[in-house]
Short mmCIF file of C-alpha atoms and ligand atoms in Angstrom, two decimals:
data_model
loop_
_atom_site.label_atom_id
_atom_site.label_comp_id
_atom_site.label_asym_id
_atom_site.label_seq_id
_atom_site.Cartn_x
_atom_site.Cartn_y
_atom_site.Cartn_z
CA UNK A 1 -79.54 26.20 11.52
CA UNK A 2 -79.77 30.00 11.30
CA UNK A 3 -79.15 32.09 14.44
CA UNK A 4 -82.19 33.52 16.16
CA UNK A 5 -83.05 37.20 15.71
CA UNK A 6 -84.41 39.07 18.74
CA UNK A 7 -87.48 41.35 18.55
CA UNK A 8 -87.07 45.11 18.91
CA UNK A 9 -89.11 47.51 20.94
CA UNK A 10 -90.56 50.45 19.00
CA UNK A 11 -92.52 53.40 20.37
CA UNK A 12 -95.74 53.92 18.38
CA UNK A 13 -98.07 56.71 19.46
CA UNK A 14 -96.42 56.83 22.90
CA UNK A 15 -96.72 53.06 23.46
CA UNK A 16 -93.88 50.56 23.37
CA UNK A 17 -94.54 47.66 21.04
CA UNK A 18 -92.29 44.66 20.48
CA UNK A 19 -91.81 43.76 16.80
CA UNK A 20 -90.06 40.62 15.58
CA UNK A 21 -87.14 41.39 13.24
CA UNK A 22 -86.19 37.96 11.95
CA UNK A 23 -87.22 35.92 8.97
CA UNK A 24 -89.89 33.46 10.14
CA UNK A 25 -88.83 29.93 9.21
CA UNK A 26 -89.95 26.72 10.97
CA UNK A 27 -91.75 28.78 13.64
CA UNK A 28 -88.51 30.60 14.60
CA UNK A 29 -87.51 34.20 13.98
CA UNK A 30 -84.02 33.85 12.52
CA UNK A 31 -81.25 36.00 11.11
CA UNK A 32 -80.82 36.11 7.34
CA UNK A 33 -78.00 33.81 6.18
CA UNK A 34 -76.34 36.65 4.24
CA UNK A 35 -76.21 38.87 7.34
CA UNK A 36 -78.06 41.77 5.70
CA UNK A 37 -80.73 43.98 7.24
CA UNK A 38 -82.87 46.82 5.87
CA UNK A 39 -84.56 49.85 7.37
CA UNK A 40 -88.31 50.28 7.69
CA UNK A 41 -89.72 53.78 7.54
CA UNK A 42 -92.91 55.32 8.95
CA UNK A 43 -94.50 56.99 5.89
CA UNK A 44 -96.26 59.54 8.12
CA UNK A 45 -92.92 60.95 9.32
CA UNK A 46 -90.32 59.73 6.83
CA UNK A 47 -88.32 58.49 9.84
CA UNK A 48 -86.81 55.03 10.28
CA UNK A 49 -88.74 52.86 12.74
CA UNK A 50 -86.33 49.92 12.95
CA UNK A 51 -84.14 47.58 10.90
CA UNK A 52 -85.15 44.01 10.14
CA UNK A 53 -83.49 40.96 8.57
CA UNK A 54 -83.26 40.99 4.79
CA UNK A 55 -83.62 37.60 3.11
CA UNK A 56 -82.03 36.37 -0.11
CA UNK A 57 -82.47 33.32 -2.35
CA UNK A 58 -80.69 31.05 0.15
CA UNK A 59 -83.21 31.99 2.86
CA UNK A 60 -86.05 31.25 0.47
CA UNK A 61 -84.50 27.78 -0.02
CA UNK A 62 -84.58 27.18 3.73
CA UNK A 63 -88.17 28.40 3.95
CA UNK A 64 -89.23 26.13 1.07
CA UNK A 65 -87.59 23.12 2.75
CA UNK A 66 -89.48 23.91 5.97
CA UNK A 67 -92.75 24.34 4.07
CA UNK A 68 -92.23 21.10 2.12
CA UNK A 69 -91.48 19.18 5.31
CA UNK A 70 -94.62 20.55 6.97
CA UNK A 71 -96.73 19.74 3.91
CA UNK A 72 -95.46 16.16 3.63
CA UNK A 73 -95.28 15.71 7.37
CA UNK A 74 -99.01 15.81 8.00
CA UNK A 75 -100.46 19.26 7.34
CA UNK A 76 -101.77 18.35 3.88
CA UNK A 77 -103.72 15.39 5.29
CA UNK A 78 -104.65 16.98 8.59
CA UNK A 79 -108.15 17.05 10.01
CA UNK A 80 -109.90 20.04 8.39
CA UNK A 81 -111.69 20.75 11.67
CA UNK A 82 -108.28 21.20 13.32
CA UNK A 83 -107.15 23.58 10.56
CA UNK A 84 -110.38 25.52 11.08
CA UNK A 85 -109.77 25.73 14.82
CA UNK A 86 -106.24 27.10 14.24
CA UNK A 87 -107.58 29.77 11.88
CA UNK A 88 -110.21 30.73 14.46
CA UNK A 89 -107.52 30.83 17.15
CA UNK A 90 -105.45 33.16 14.99
CA UNK A 91 -108.49 35.42 14.56
CA UNK A 92 -109.04 35.31 18.37
CA UNK A 93 -105.42 36.38 18.92
CA UNK A 94 -105.84 39.28 16.50
CA UNK A 95 -108.86 40.40 18.50
CA UNK A 96 -106.97 40.01 21.78
CA UNK A 97 -104.02 42.03 20.42
CA UNK A 98 -106.23 44.49 18.57
CA UNK A 99 -104.52 47.71 19.69
CA UNK A 100 -101.01 46.49 18.90
CA UNK A 101 -102.03 45.06 15.53
CA UNK A 102 -103.75 48.34 14.65
CA UNK A 103 -100.79 50.49 15.70
CA UNK A 104 -98.33 48.39 13.72
CA UNK A 105 -100.57 48.35 10.63
CA UNK A 106 -100.95 52.13 10.81
CA UNK A 107 -97.24 52.94 10.93
CA UNK A 108 -96.48 50.18 8.45
CA UNK A 109 -98.93 51.35 5.79
CA UNK A 110 -99.67 54.98 6.72
CA UNK A 111 -103.39 54.24 7.10
CA UNK A 112 -105.31 56.57 9.37
CA UNK A 113 -107.01 55.18 12.46
CA UNK A 114 -110.55 55.46 11.13
CA UNK A 115 -109.68 53.30 8.09
CA UNK A 116 -107.38 50.74 9.71
CA UNK A 117 -109.83 50.19 12.60
CA UNK A 118 -113.00 49.92 10.51
CA UNK A 119 -111.67 48.12 7.44
CA UNK A 120 -108.23 46.51 7.61
CA UNK A 121 -108.37 44.87 11.01
CA UNK A 122 -112.01 43.69 11.08
CA UNK A 123 -111.90 42.54 7.45
CA UNK A 124 -108.74 40.55 8.12
CA UNK A 125 -110.33 38.85 11.13
CA UNK A 126 -113.55 38.24 9.17
CA UNK A 127 -111.61 36.67 6.30
CA UNK A 128 -109.80 34.26 8.64
CA UNK A 129 -113.09 33.15 10.19
CA UNK A 130 -114.74 32.82 6.77
CA UNK A 131 -112.04 30.45 5.50
CA UNK A 132 -112.02 28.58 8.81
CA UNK A 133 -115.65 27.75 8.01
CA UNK A 134 -114.69 26.49 4.54
CA UNK A 135 -111.99 24.08 5.74
CA UNK A 136 -114.35 21.07 6.05
CA UNK A 137 -116.57 22.00 3.11
CA UNK A 138 -114.27 21.33 0.16
CA UNK A 139 -115.93 18.52 -1.75
CA UNK A 140 -115.20 16.30 -4.71
CA UNK A 141 -117.95 14.60 -6.71
CA UNK A 142 -118.90 11.18 -7.99
CA UNK A 143 -119.61 10.63 -11.66
CA UNK A 144 -121.57 7.99 -13.53
CA UNK A 145 -119.07 6.61 -16.03
CA UNK A 146 -119.01 2.92 -17.04
CA UNK A 147 -120.92 0.18 -15.17
CA UNK A 148 -118.44 -1.80 -13.08
CA UNK A 149 -116.42 1.24 -12.14
CA UNK A 150 -116.69 3.68 -9.29
CA UNK A 151 -115.36 7.09 -10.27
CA UNK A 152 -114.98 10.16 -8.15
CA UNK A 153 -112.91 13.30 -7.76
CA UNK A 154 -111.07 14.64 -4.75
CA UNK A 155 -109.78 18.16 -4.25
CA UNK A 156 -106.29 18.16 -2.83
CA UNK A 157 -104.02 20.98 -1.68
CA UNK A 158 -101.54 22.18 -4.29
CA UNK A 159 -98.47 22.02 -2.05
CA UNK A 160 -95.97 24.72 -1.14
CA UNK A 161 -97.38 28.10 -2.11
CA UNK A 162 -95.23 31.18 -2.68
CA UNK A 163 -97.18 34.34 -1.86
CA UNK A 164 -95.91 37.81 -2.76
CA UNK A 165 -97.87 40.77 -1.40
CA UNK A 166 -97.85 44.55 -1.94
CA UNK A 167 -97.60 47.48 0.43
CA UNK A 168 -101.05 49.05 0.22
CA UNK A 169 -102.86 46.57 2.53
CA UNK A 170 -100.08 44.79 4.43
CA UNK A 171 -102.35 43.05 6.93
CA UNK A 172 -105.30 42.29 4.69
CA UNK A 173 -103.18 41.02 1.80
CA UNK A 174 -101.36 38.70 4.20
CA UNK A 175 -104.67 37.28 5.40
CA UNK A 176 -106.31 37.10 1.96
CA UNK A 177 -103.38 34.94 0.90
CA UNK A 178 -102.84 32.66 3.91
CA UNK A 179 -106.47 31.97 4.88
CA UNK A 180 -107.69 29.97 1.84
CA UNK A 181 -104.27 28.33 1.44
CA UNK A 182 -104.18 27.05 5.03
CA UNK A 183 -107.86 26.08 5.12
CA UNK A 184 -107.22 23.71 2.20
CA UNK A 185 -103.99 22.17 3.59
CA UNK A 186 -101.24 24.05 1.73
CA UNK A 187 -98.06 25.40 3.30
CA UNK A 188 -96.66 28.86 2.64
CA UNK A 189 -93.54 30.84 1.84
CA UNK A 190 -94.63 34.47 2.08
CA UNK A 191 -92.82 37.59 0.95
CA UNK A 192 -94.13 40.86 2.36
CA UNK A 193 -93.50 44.17 0.58
CA UNK A 194 -90.18 45.81 1.46
CA UNK A 195 -91.97 49.08 2.35
CA UNK A 196 -94.43 47.39 4.74
CA UNK A 197 -92.99 44.25 6.36
CA UNK A 198 -94.16 44.82 9.95
CA UNK A 199 -97.76 43.60 10.07
CA UNK A 200 -96.66 40.31 8.49
CA UNK A 201 -94.00 39.89 11.20
CA UNK A 202 -96.59 40.51 13.94
CA UNK A 203 -98.91 38.00 12.28
CA UNK A 204 -96.17 35.36 12.34
CA UNK A 205 -95.81 35.88 16.09
CA UNK A 206 -99.54 35.14 16.44
CA UNK A 207 -99.37 32.21 14.01
CA UNK A 208 -96.80 30.54 16.28
CA UNK A 209 -98.86 31.33 19.37
CA UNK A 210 -101.99 29.94 17.74
CA UNK A 211 -100.25 26.57 17.41
CA UNK A 212 -99.75 26.16 13.68
CA UNK A 213 -97.12 23.43 13.14
CA UNK A 214 -93.55 24.53 12.34
CA UNK A 215 -93.05 25.23 8.64
CA UNK A 216 -96.75 25.72 7.83
CA UNK A 217 -96.27 29.47 7.35
CA UNK A 218 -92.82 30.93 6.60
CA UNK A 219 -92.02 34.57 5.94
CA UNK A 220 -88.95 35.88 4.13
CA UNK A 221 -88.82 39.69 4.35
CA UNK A 222 -86.85 41.36 1.58
CA UNK A 223 -86.87 42.82 -1.91
CA UNK A 224 -88.54 41.85 -5.17
CA UNK A 225 -85.57 41.12 -7.43
CA UNK A 226 -84.02 38.86 -4.75
CA UNK A 227 -86.64 37.21 -2.51
CA UNK A 228 -89.57 37.70 -4.92
CA UNK A 229 -87.63 36.40 -7.90
CA UNK A 230 -86.33 33.41 -5.90
CA UNK A 231 -89.93 32.46 -5.06
CA UNK A 232 -91.20 32.92 -8.62
CA UNK A 233 -88.31 30.86 -10.06
CA UNK A 234 -88.16 28.17 -7.36
CA UNK A 235 -88.30 24.58 -8.60
CA UNK A 236 -89.96 23.26 -5.44
CA UNK A 237 -92.74 25.84 -5.08
CA UNK A 238 -95.97 24.50 -6.58
CA UNK A 239 -97.93 27.73 -6.87
CA UNK A 240 -97.30 31.44 -6.67
CA UNK A 241 -99.95 34.01 -5.77
CA UNK A 242 -98.98 37.60 -6.44
CA UNK A 243 -100.57 40.99 -5.84
CA UNK A 244 -98.92 44.14 -7.16
CA UNK A 245 -98.18 45.96 -10.38
CA UNK A 246 -99.04 44.56 -13.80
CA UNK A 247 -95.37 44.95 -14.82
CA UNK A 248 -94.19 42.67 -12.00
CA UNK A 249 -97.09 40.29 -12.68
CA UNK A 250 -95.66 39.69 -16.16
CA UNK A 251 -92.21 38.97 -14.65
CA UNK A 252 -93.76 36.41 -12.28
CA UNK A 253 -95.65 34.68 -15.08
CA UNK A 254 -92.47 34.42 -17.18
CA UNK A 255 -90.51 33.07 -14.20
CA UNK A 256 -93.16 30.41 -13.59
CA UNK A 257 -93.11 29.45 -17.26
CA UNK A 258 -89.34 29.14 -17.41
CA UNK A 259 -88.97 27.24 -14.10
CA UNK A 260 -91.36 24.46 -13.09
CA UNK A 261 -94.65 25.78 -14.55
CA UNK A 262 -95.92 26.46 -11.06
CA UNK A 263 -99.56 27.54 -10.96
CA UNK A 264 -99.95 31.32 -11.01
CA UNK A 265 -102.63 33.68 -9.76
CA UNK A 266 -102.20 37.41 -10.25
CA UNK A 267 -104.02 40.35 -8.72
CA UNK A 268 -102.80 43.41 -10.62
CA UNK A 269 -103.50 47.05 -11.29
CA UNK A 270 -106.59 48.97 -12.36
CA UNK A 271 -107.94 52.23 -13.72
CA UNK A 272 -111.52 51.79 -12.70
CA UNK A 273 -114.36 53.83 -14.21
CA UNK A 274 -117.14 55.29 -12.10
CA UNK A 275 -120.24 56.44 -14.03
CA UNK A 276 -122.85 58.88 -12.73
CA UNK A 277 -126.27 59.25 -14.40
CA UNK A 278 -128.69 62.16 -13.87
CA UNK A 279 -131.24 59.95 -12.10
CA UNK A 280 -128.79 59.01 -9.34
CA UNK A 281 -129.06 60.52 -5.88
CA UNK A 282 -126.44 63.22 -6.40
CA UNK A 283 -125.08 63.53 -2.87
CA UNK A 284 -124.87 59.76 -2.40
CA UNK A 285 -123.04 59.45 -5.74
CA UNK A 286 -120.63 62.17 -4.60
CA UNK A 287 -120.00 60.48 -1.23
CA UNK A 288 -119.29 57.07 -2.78
CA UNK A 289 -117.14 58.63 -5.50
CA UNK A 290 -115.00 60.44 -2.92
CA UNK A 291 -114.59 57.18 -1.01
CA UNK A 292 -113.83 55.56 -4.36
CA UNK A 293 -110.81 57.74 -5.04
CA UNK A 294 -109.62 58.83 -1.61
CA UNK A 295 -109.67 55.69 0.50
CA UNK A 296 -106.06 55.08 1.64
CA UNK A 297 -104.93 58.17 -0.30
CA UNK A 298 -105.87 56.50 -3.59
CA UNK A 299 -103.44 53.61 -3.11
CA UNK A 300 -106.05 51.02 -3.95
CA UNK A 301 -105.95 48.84 -7.06
CA UNK A 302 -109.72 49.14 -7.62
CA UNK A 303 -109.91 52.91 -6.89
CA UNK A 304 -112.46 54.84 -8.96
CA UNK A 305 -109.89 56.95 -10.79
CA UNK A 306 -111.97 57.87 -13.85
CA UNK A 307 -115.32 59.51 -13.13
CA UNK A 308 -117.76 59.92 -16.03
CA UNK A 309 -120.66 62.29 -15.33
CA UNK A 310 -123.68 62.86 -17.56
CA UNK A 311 -123.67 66.37 -19.08
CA UNK A 312 -127.04 67.25 -17.50
CA UNK A 313 -125.64 67.02 -13.96
CA UNK A 314 -121.95 67.61 -14.67
CA UNK A 315 -121.78 71.09 -13.12
CA UNK A 316 -123.80 70.14 -10.05
CA UNK A 317 -121.82 66.95 -9.50
CA UNK A 318 -118.47 68.72 -9.96
CA UNK A 319 -119.41 71.43 -7.48
CA UNK A 320 -120.53 68.96 -4.79
CA UNK A 321 -117.63 66.55 -5.44
CA UNK A 322 -115.09 69.39 -5.26
CA UNK A 323 -116.58 70.64 -2.02
CA UNK A 324 -116.27 67.21 -0.42
CA UNK A 325 -112.76 66.54 -1.78
CA UNK A 326 -111.63 69.97 -0.52
CA UNK A 327 -112.95 69.14 2.96
CA UNK A 328 -110.85 65.96 3.30
CA UNK A 329 -108.62 66.16 6.36
CA UNK A 330 -105.07 65.18 5.47
CA UNK A 331 -102.84 64.58 8.49
CA UNK A 332 -101.89 62.51 11.51
CA UNK A 333 -102.70 58.84 11.16
CA UNK A 334 -103.44 58.64 14.89
CA UNK A 335 -106.15 61.30 14.89
CA UNK A 336 -109.70 59.98 14.51
CA UNK A 337 -110.45 63.18 12.55
CA UNK A 338 -108.06 62.27 9.74
CA UNK A 339 -109.50 61.10 6.41
CA UNK A 340 -106.30 60.79 4.41
CA UNK A 341 -102.82 59.70 5.49
CA UNK A 342 -99.52 59.79 3.62
CA UNK A 343 -98.43 58.03 0.44
CA UNK A 344 -96.36 54.97 1.20
CA UNK A 345 -92.86 56.23 0.40
CA UNK A 346 -90.75 58.85 -1.34
CA UNK A 347 -90.77 56.99 -4.64
CA UNK A 348 -94.59 56.74 -4.83
CA UNK A 349 -94.91 60.36 -3.67
CA UNK A 350 -92.54 61.52 -6.44
CA UNK A 351 -94.33 59.34 -8.98
CA UNK A 352 -97.74 60.84 -8.11
CA UNK A 353 -96.47 64.42 -8.17
CA UNK A 354 -94.85 63.54 -11.51
CA UNK A 355 -98.25 62.44 -12.88
CA UNK A 356 -99.79 65.70 -11.67
CA UNK A 357 -97.15 67.58 -13.70
CA UNK A 358 -97.81 65.37 -16.70
CA UNK A 359 -101.54 66.12 -16.43
CA UNK A 360 -100.90 69.86 -16.49
CA UNK A 361 -98.51 69.52 -19.44
CA UNK A 362 -101.01 67.33 -21.31
CA UNK A 363 -103.46 70.23 -21.16
CA UNK A 364 -105.94 68.94 -18.56
CA UNK A 365 -107.35 71.49 -16.12
CA UNK A 366 -106.07 71.12 -12.56
CA UNK A 367 -109.38 71.78 -10.86
CA UNK A 368 -108.39 71.07 -7.23
CA UNK A 369 -105.24 70.28 -5.25
CA UNK A 370 -102.11 69.08 -6.96
CA UNK A 371 -99.66 70.07 -4.22
CA UNK A 372 -97.68 68.27 -1.56
CA UNK A 373 -98.90 68.83 1.99
CA UNK A 374 -96.05 69.54 4.33
CA UNK A 375 -96.66 67.69 7.61
CA UNK A 376 -94.26 66.01 10.04
CA UNK A 377 -91.88 65.01 7.20
CA UNK A 378 -94.45 62.51 5.81
CA UNK A 379 -95.41 61.91 2.18
CA UNK A 380 -98.76 63.75 2.03
CA UNK A 381 -100.45 65.00 -1.16
CA UNK A 382 -103.62 67.07 -1.55
CA UNK A 383 -106.75 65.40 -2.94
CA UNK A 384 -106.52 66.30 -6.62
CA UNK A 385 -109.09 66.66 -9.41
CA UNK A 386 -108.40 67.03 -13.13
CA UNK A 387 -111.12 68.06 -15.58
CA UNK A 388 -111.11 68.68 -19.37
CA UNK A 389 -109.38 65.39 -19.95
CA UNK A 390 -109.19 63.39 -23.19
CA UNK A 391 -108.95 59.59 -23.55
CA UNK A 392 -105.34 59.54 -24.78
CA UNK A 393 -103.91 61.46 -21.81
CA UNK A 394 -101.57 59.50 -19.55
CA UNK A 395 -103.49 60.61 -16.45
CA UNK A 396 -106.59 58.98 -17.96
CA UNK A 397 -104.85 55.79 -19.09
CA UNK A 398 -102.23 54.95 -16.45
CA UNK A 399 -102.53 53.85 -12.84
CA UNK A 400 -101.38 56.80 -10.67
CA UNK A 401 -101.98 55.11 -7.29
CA UNK A 402 -102.57 58.36 -5.44
CA UNK A 403 -105.39 60.79 -4.53
CA UNK A 404 -105.77 61.95 -8.13
CA UNK A 405 -109.01 61.62 -10.08
CA UNK A 406 -110.00 62.63 -13.62
CA UNK A 407 -113.57 63.70 -14.40
CA UNK A 408 -115.09 63.64 -17.88
CA UNK A 409 -118.52 64.50 -19.28
CA UNK A 410 -120.66 62.10 -21.33
CA UNK A 411 -123.89 62.35 -23.35
CA UNK A 412 -125.17 58.81 -23.92
CA UNK A 413 -125.14 55.38 -22.32
CA UNK A 414 -123.48 53.79 -25.37
CA UNK A 415 -120.75 56.41 -25.42
CA UNK A 416 -119.91 56.03 -21.72
CA UNK A 417 -119.71 52.25 -21.90
CA UNK A 418 -117.11 52.55 -24.69
CA UNK A 419 -115.16 55.12 -22.64
CA UNK A 420 -115.37 53.04 -19.44
CA UNK A 421 -114.05 49.93 -21.21
CA UNK A 422 -111.32 51.83 -23.06
CA UNK A 423 -108.53 50.51 -20.83
CA UNK A 424 -106.20 47.55 -20.72
CA UNK A 425 -107.31 47.00 -17.12
CA UNK A 426 -110.52 45.35 -15.89
CA UNK A 427 -110.51 45.19 -12.11
CA UNK A 428 -113.61 47.13 -11.08
CA UNK A 429 -116.24 49.61 -12.27
CA UNK A 430 -119.21 51.43 -10.82
CA UNK A 431 -122.46 53.02 -11.94
CA UNK A 432 -124.77 55.39 -10.07
CA UNK A 433 -128.38 55.35 -11.25
CA UNK A 434 -131.84 54.68 -9.89
CA UNK A 435 -132.95 53.13 -13.18
CA UNK A 436 -132.42 49.46 -12.37
CA UNK A 437 -132.91 48.30 -15.96
CA UNK A 438 -130.05 50.56 -16.91
CA UNK A 439 -127.95 49.39 -13.96
CA UNK A 440 -128.37 45.76 -15.04
CA UNK A 441 -127.64 46.59 -18.68
CA UNK A 442 -124.49 48.49 -17.81
CA UNK A 443 -123.02 46.10 -15.24
CA UNK A 444 -123.37 43.39 -17.88
CA UNK A 445 -121.44 45.44 -20.41
CA UNK A 446 -118.65 46.63 -18.11
CA UNK A 447 -115.54 44.48 -18.62
CA UNK A 448 -114.48 44.28 -15.00
CA UNK A 449 -114.22 41.61 -12.28
CA UNK A 450 -116.18 43.64 -9.72
CA UNK A 451 -119.01 46.06 -10.52
CA UNK A 452 -120.87 48.31 -8.12
CA UNK A 453 -124.30 49.91 -8.40
CA UNK A 454 -124.78 53.03 -6.25
CA UNK A 455 -121.64 52.35 -4.27
CA UNK A 456 -117.88 52.04 -4.77
CA UNK A 457 -114.81 50.40 -3.19
CA UNK A 458 -116.93 47.90 -1.28
CA UNK A 459 -115.57 44.36 -0.94
CA UNK A 460 -116.53 41.39 1.22
CA UNK A 461 -114.70 38.16 1.96
CA UNK A 462 -117.60 36.09 0.70
CA UNK A 463 -117.50 37.65 -2.79
CA UNK A 464 -114.76 36.82 -5.32
CA UNK A 465 -112.34 39.57 -6.29
CA UNK A 466 -110.08 39.67 -9.32
CA UNK A 467 -109.43 41.11 -12.71
CA UNK A 468 -110.63 40.89 -16.29
CA UNK A 469 -108.07 41.70 -19.01
CA UNK A 470 -104.63 42.79 -17.75
CA UNK A 471 -105.84 43.18 -14.17
CA UNK A 472 -105.08 39.60 -13.32
CA UNK A 473 -105.61 35.86 -13.43
CA UNK A 474 -107.78 33.98 -10.94
CA UNK A 475 -109.93 35.12 -8.06
CA UNK A 476 -109.32 35.79 -4.39
CA UNK A 477 -111.96 35.70 -1.64
CA UNK A 478 -115.23 33.80 -1.75
CA UNK A 479 -115.47 30.08 -2.39
CA UNK A 480 -113.76 30.80 -5.71
CA UNK A 481 -110.39 31.34 -4.01
CA UNK A 482 -110.46 27.68 -2.93
CA UNK A 483 -110.14 26.69 -6.59
CA UNK A 484 -106.77 28.46 -6.66
CA UNK A 485 -105.51 26.46 -3.69
CA UNK A 486 -106.76 23.00 -4.61
CA UNK A 487 -106.22 20.68 -7.52
CA UNK A 488 -108.60 18.01 -8.68
CA UNK A 489 -107.72 14.35 -8.84
CA UNK A 490 -109.89 11.88 -10.79
CA UNK A 491 -110.04 8.39 -9.29
CA UNK A 492 -111.18 5.38 -11.38
CA UNK A 493 -111.95 2.38 -9.22
CA UNK A 494 -112.43 -0.99 -10.92
CA UNK A 495 -115.43 -2.79 -9.41
CA UNK A 496 -115.10 -5.76 -11.75
CA UNK A 497 -114.77 -4.74 -15.39
CA UNK A 498 -112.45 -7.04 -17.34
CA UNK A 499 -109.30 -5.87 -19.11
CA UNK A 500 -110.38 -4.73 -22.60
P1 NAD B 1 -94.48 45.87 -7.31
O1 NAD B 1 -95.34 45.08 -8.21
O2 NAD B 1 -93.07 46.09 -7.74
O3 NAD B 1 -94.41 45.17 -5.86
C1 NAD B 1 -95.36 44.26 -5.35
C2 NAD B 1 -94.61 43.09 -4.70
O4 NAD B 1 -93.85 42.42 -5.70
C3 NAD B 1 -93.62 43.52 -3.63
O5 NAD B 1 -93.61 42.56 -2.60
C4 NAD B 1 -92.30 43.51 -4.38
O6 NAD B 1 -91.18 43.32 -3.56
C5 NAD B 1 -92.49 42.31 -5.30
N1 NAD B 1 -91.63 42.31 -6.47
C6 NAD B 1 -91.09 43.38 -7.11
N2 NAD B 1 -90.32 42.96 -8.14
C7 NAD B 1 -90.38 41.62 -8.16
C8 NAD B 1 -89.80 40.61 -8.99
N3 NAD B 1 -88.98 40.91 -9.99
N4 NAD B 1 -90.09 39.32 -8.73
C9 NAD B 1 -90.91 38.99 -7.73
N5 NAD B 1 -91.47 39.89 -6.90
C10 NAD B 1 -91.22 41.19 -7.10
O7 NAD B 1 -95.15 47.22 -7.00
P2 NAD B 1 -94.44 48.55 -6.42
O8 NAD B 1 -93.18 48.88 -7.15
O9 NAD B 1 -94.31 48.39 -4.97
O10 NAD B 1 -95.52 49.62 -6.83
C11 NAD B 1 -95.53 50.06 -8.17
C12 NAD B 1 -96.91 50.21 -8.69
O11 NAD B 1 -97.60 48.97 -8.58
C13 NAD B 1 -97.79 51.18 -7.94
O12 NAD B 1 -97.60 52.49 -8.31
C14 NAD B 1 -99.14 50.69 -8.32
O13 NAD B 1 -99.50 51.19 -9.57
C15 NAD B 1 -98.97 49.22 -8.43
N6 NAD B 1 -99.43 48.50 -7.24
C16 NAD B 1 -100.56 47.80 -7.37
C17 NAD B 1 -101.05 47.10 -6.28
C18 NAD B 1 -102.32 46.30 -6.35
O14 NAD B 1 -102.91 46.02 -5.32
N7 NAD B 1 -102.74 45.89 -7.51
C19 NAD B 1 -100.39 47.15 -5.06
C20 NAD B 1 -99.21 47.88 -4.96
C21 NAD B 1 -98.74 48.53 -6.09
#
């Protein structure tokens, strides 16, 4: 039995908040068996907030044993109404602890108040309640087969689910993963991102308080090549759900193939196109396009990173878009005036500035921004626009994951559809037009899992989200996510047919 790890008190925005530091196994916060810890930084200041326990493969083994015991010990066959009530209770506790949850999410991820409070927290609570409602609505079917038999299907939980989440939405990704899994009777071994482990730790505190049985949800904080790899390769994990880079997604898929062929769902990167036609409402298209690229400083997998504007309105759009991008307030995450916070860490900050250099060297025009913003030691970068881009440029092809957008001109509908689909990704795409025939035509032709008409970056828990092409496998959210957390059993019942 691992030793218990005490919580630490951290001052966030002049308030003391207690944060668990241990791995969460069997409803206890425990020390890592290997005795290691790692530091967690506030991206808005570059300063260390606290150190927490760092798991390794041996801790993953313990967590899997706890999850297996909980699965076999009753959770899988539990009353769905009870599972629903626990999910609702967890949502209630998030509401009750709203200010603490918000503060932790903000220093964990670097999200400004007006984004964390209007999107991350309410959407996480909404998602929990949505899947609570699904818990007792997962049905099998009966089938007419041969007279003298009774045949039906049941949908059963998959088992122990490994879940590996990224750093851009620490709270929401945690909830997107646990809610459908728990509603359908699975148990969980979660790995948070090493840059943003704090919201997940706070959630585990609430999970215990809500009354989930020991072992139902386990969390092993730590790094990808150790904890993540141990999950992906584990012989007693039945499914792995991953969100992060396409490169790591490939590693996970290979690990699943070479271990126990665990089921895999992947939510990966994107380079989403955003198309503006002359008949669109120009200012609305500008507003949605700015939201499309600048929400969470561009660290969003479905960000609208490639804007295609019809030549007739190109100059007008560029002028209005530039004006709005230039007015974005970059700064303190605690100020309600702030639009854009910091990038998540030094490595992402360097990577983004590196892409800005590449863009200049490739011959694109740096139309706006392109510089670091020096503030409080945090990793801030100016909203950045490149124009005069060509399809083969790296800044047009690769995911930058920062506040950097490229804008290109187009002449015809056919030409822009080819340009929009000219990517190995297929996560999302948007079109701005008031010609609804055209909107329908184009959304049909866009090879992307989510398409928007006259909006961008808008998701809802009741609508499935996931990628075409190299943006992923499977869907999260909506009823569709339940397919990823259940497997179908066919039952043939002999009502009297003789042996053939
Ligand atoms: P990443 O894919 O390396 O990390 C995502 C998660 O996977 C983290 O929890 C990480 O610890 C884990 N991981 C890393 N290596 C692993 C391995 N070998 N086995 C198992 N798990 C492993 O992403 P990153 O390095 O943090 O960011 C790099 C790029 O990924 C970003 O610049 C961005 O382009 C992309 N990204 C995409 C998303 C998304 O939502 N699609 C989220 C974050 C990052």
